[in-house]
mmCIF file of C-alpha atoms in Angstrom:
data_model
loop_
_atom_site.group_PDB
_atom_site.id
_atom_site.type_symbol
_atom_site.label_atom_id
_atom_site.label_comp_id
_atom_site.label_asym_id
_atom_site.label_seq_id
_atom_site.Cartn_x
_atom_site.Cartn_y
_atom_site.Cartn_z
ATOM 1 C CA SER A 20 -12.177 25.339 -30.671
ATOM 2 C CA THR A 21 -10.158 24.110 -33.609
ATOM 3 C CA LEU A 22 -7.735 21.219 -33.792
ATOM 4 C CA ILE A 23 -4.375 22.193 -35.283
ATOM 5 C CA PRO A 24 -2.355 19.047 -36.006
ATOM 6 C CA VAL A 25 1.394 19.605 -36.142
ATOM 7 C CA ALA A 26 4.024 17.076 -37.129
ATOM 8 C CA SER A 27 7.497 16.849 -38.592
ATOM 9 C CA GLU A 28 8.356 18.778 -41.739
ATOM 10 C CA ARG A 29 7.866 15.717 -43.944
ATOM 11 C CA SER A 30 4.212 15.461 -42.843
ATOM 12 C CA ILE A 31 3.185 19.060 -43.532
ATOM 13 C CA GLY A 32 0.212 19.169 -45.877
ATOM 14 C CA LYS A 33 -0.919 15.613 -45.205
ATOM 15 C CA GLU A 34 -4.415 15.169 -43.851
ATOM 16 C CA ILE A 35 -5.668 13.412 -40.756
ATOM 17 C CA THR A 36 -9.256 12.707 -39.776
ATOM 18 C CA TYR A 37 -10.538 13.292 -36.264
ATOM 19 C CA GLN A 38 -14.173 12.893 -35.245
ATOM 20 C CA GLY A 39 -15.203 12.832 -38.882
ATOM 21 C CA ASN A 40 -13.400 16.046 -39.809
ATOM 22 C CA ALA A 41 -10.333 16.331 -42.056
ATOM 23 C CA TYR A 42 -7.438 18.494 -40.879
ATOM 24 C CA SER A 43 -4.250 19.423 -42.709
ATOM 25 C CA ILE A 44 -0.998 19.019 -40.801
ATOM 26 C CA VAL A 45 0.826 22.337 -40.436
ATOM 27 C CA SER A 46 4.320 23.433 -39.454
ATOM 28 C CA MET A 47 5.270 24.433 -35.933
ATOM 29 C CA GLN A 48 5.562 28.053 -37.036
ATOM 30 C CA ASP A 49 2.100 28.002 -38.644
ATOM 31 C CA ALA A 50 0.710 26.608 -35.386
ATOM 32 C CA ILE A 51 2.442 29.341 -33.370
ATOM 33 C CA ASP A 52 1.069 31.958 -35.756
ATOM 34 C CA ALA A 53 -2.443 30.582 -35.087
ATOM 35 C CA LYS A 54 -1.934 31.340 -31.349
ATOM 36 C CA PRO A 55 -3.825 28.321 -30.006
ATOM 37 C CA ASP A 56 -5.042 28.341 -26.391
ATOM 38 C CA ILE A 57 -3.444 24.948 -25.669
ATOM 39 C CA ALA A 58 -0.660 22.918 -27.280
ATOM 40 C CA LEU A 59 -0.144 19.272 -26.368
ATOM 41 C CA PHE A 60 3.497 18.269 -26.838
ATOM 42 C CA SER A 61 4.627 14.674 -27.171
ATOM 43 C CA ALA A 62 7.486 14.934 -29.623
ATOM 44 C CA GLY A 63 10.530 14.456 -27.408
ATOM 45 C CA GLY A 64 12.583 16.649 -25.153
ATOM 46 C CA ASN A 65 14.641 18.477 -27.768
ATOM 47 C CA THR A 66 11.533 19.474 -29.708
ATOM 48 C CA SER A 67 9.885 20.685 -26.538
ATOM 49 C CA LEU A 68 12.909 22.682 -25.411
ATOM 50 C CA GLU A 69 13.069 24.381 -28.807
ATOM 51 C CA TRP A 70 9.393 25.034 -29.486
ATOM 52 C CA ALA A 71 7.467 25.230 -26.192
ATOM 53 C CA PRO A 72 8.942 28.659 -25.304
ATOM 54 C CA LYS A 73 7.876 29.967 -28.722
ATOM 55 C CA PHE A 74 4.283 28.889 -28.066
ATOM 56 C CA GLU A 75 4.520 30.316 -24.553
ATOM 57 C CA ALA A 76 5.628 33.663 -26.029
ATOM 58 C CA VAL A 77 2.323 34.010 -27.922
ATOM 59 C CA GLY A 78 0.254 33.096 -24.847
ATOM 60 C CA THR A 79 -0.327 29.407 -25.547
ATOM 61 C CA THR A 80 -0.404 27.008 -22.603
ATOM 62 C CA VAL A 81 1.855 24.051 -23.396
ATOM 63 C CA ILE A 82 1.247 20.680 -21.737
ATOM 64 C CA ASP A 83 4.420 18.709 -22.271
ATOM 65 C CA ASN A 84 4.655 14.933 -22.132
ATOM 66 C CA SER A 85 8.441 14.742 -22.565
ATOM 67 C CA SER A 86 11.068 14.779 -19.847
ATOM 68 C CA ALA A 87 12.306 18.226 -20.938
ATOM 69 C CA TRP A 88 10.716 20.306 -18.181
ATOM 70 C CA ARG A 89 10.238 17.736 -15.400
ATOM 71 C CA MET A 90 13.242 18.845 -13.370
ATOM 72 C CA ASP A 91 12.937 22.559 -14.165
ATOM 73 C CA HIS A 92 12.028 24.245 -10.879
ATOM 74 C CA ALA A 93 10.417 27.136 -12.764
ATOM 75 C CA LYS A 94 7.847 24.770 -14.311
ATOM 76 C CA LYS A 95 5.151 22.912 -12.419
ATOM 77 C CA LEU A 96 5.059 19.125 -12.567
ATOM 78 C CA VAL A 97 1.360 18.288 -12.652
ATOM 79 C CA VAL A 98 -0.825 15.223 -12.356
ATOM 80 C CA PRO A 99 -4.312 16.725 -12.840
ATOM 81 C CA GLU A 100 -6.037 14.408 -10.363
ATOM 82 C CA ILE A 101 -3.493 15.339 -7.683
ATOM 83 C CA ASN A 102 -2.284 18.910 -7.974
ATOM 84 C CA ALA A 103 -4.003 20.712 -10.861
ATOM 85 C CA ASN A 104 -5.131 23.289 -8.298
ATOM 86 C CA GLU A 105 -1.500 24.505 -8.164
ATOM 87 C CA LEU A 106 -1.752 25.899 -11.693
ATOM 88 C CA THR A 107 -2.349 29.562 -12.391
ATOM 89 C CA SER A 108 -2.990 31.421 -15.622
ATOM 90 C CA ASN A 109 0.702 32.372 -15.584
ATOM 91 C CA ASP A 110 1.801 28.724 -15.962
ATOM 92 C CA LYS A 111 2.343 28.470 -19.702
ATOM 93 C CA ILE A 112 4.610 25.397 -19.844
ATOM 94 C CA ILE A 113 3.317 22.520 -17.743
ATOM 95 C CA ALA A 114 5.288 19.334 -17.267
ATOM 96 C CA ASN A 115 3.814 15.973 -16.435
ATOM 97 C CA PRO A 116 5.551 12.896 -15.042
ATOM 98 C CA ASN A 117 5.938 9.707 -17.020
ATOM 99 C CA CYS A 118 2.989 7.343 -17.303
ATOM 100 C CA SER A 119 3.994 4.900 -14.566
ATOM 101 C CA THR A 120 4.585 7.725 -12.089
ATOM 102 C CA ILE A 121 1.190 9.232 -12.861
ATOM 103 C CA GLN A 122 -0.532 5.929 -12.108
ATOM 104 C CA MET A 123 1.428 5.481 -8.896
ATOM 105 C CA VAL A 124 0.715 8.918 -7.459
ATOM 106 C CA VAL A 125 -2.969 8.672 -8.329
ATOM 107 C CA ALA A 126 -3.127 5.364 -6.463
ATOM 108 C CA LEU A 127 -1.207 6.746 -3.468
ATOM 109 C CA ALA A 128 -3.058 10.044 -3.220
ATOM 110 C CA PRO A 129 -5.103 10.521 -0.040
#
């Protein structure tokens, strides 16, 4: 698997290092064109609402950390330790609750 770092337009072309490897930051469209298996979104609700469906359209599974999809009944709200078994291969945009909620439901889970 390959890491594809994506950031705002002003960061395109800059390099980051992860586990000793250098990676160039690319645009959202370049990342979509690469058709990654998974995209981790943590760039705010508006960014997610705009771009997650475009990744979904090429078959990428999007795990979104914003509030954009949390109340969308067509998207599953998932805490992996609690209900990851609810996911199917058809779930391409996956919402997760905020950090304090995740901790609470993990603690309260049977």
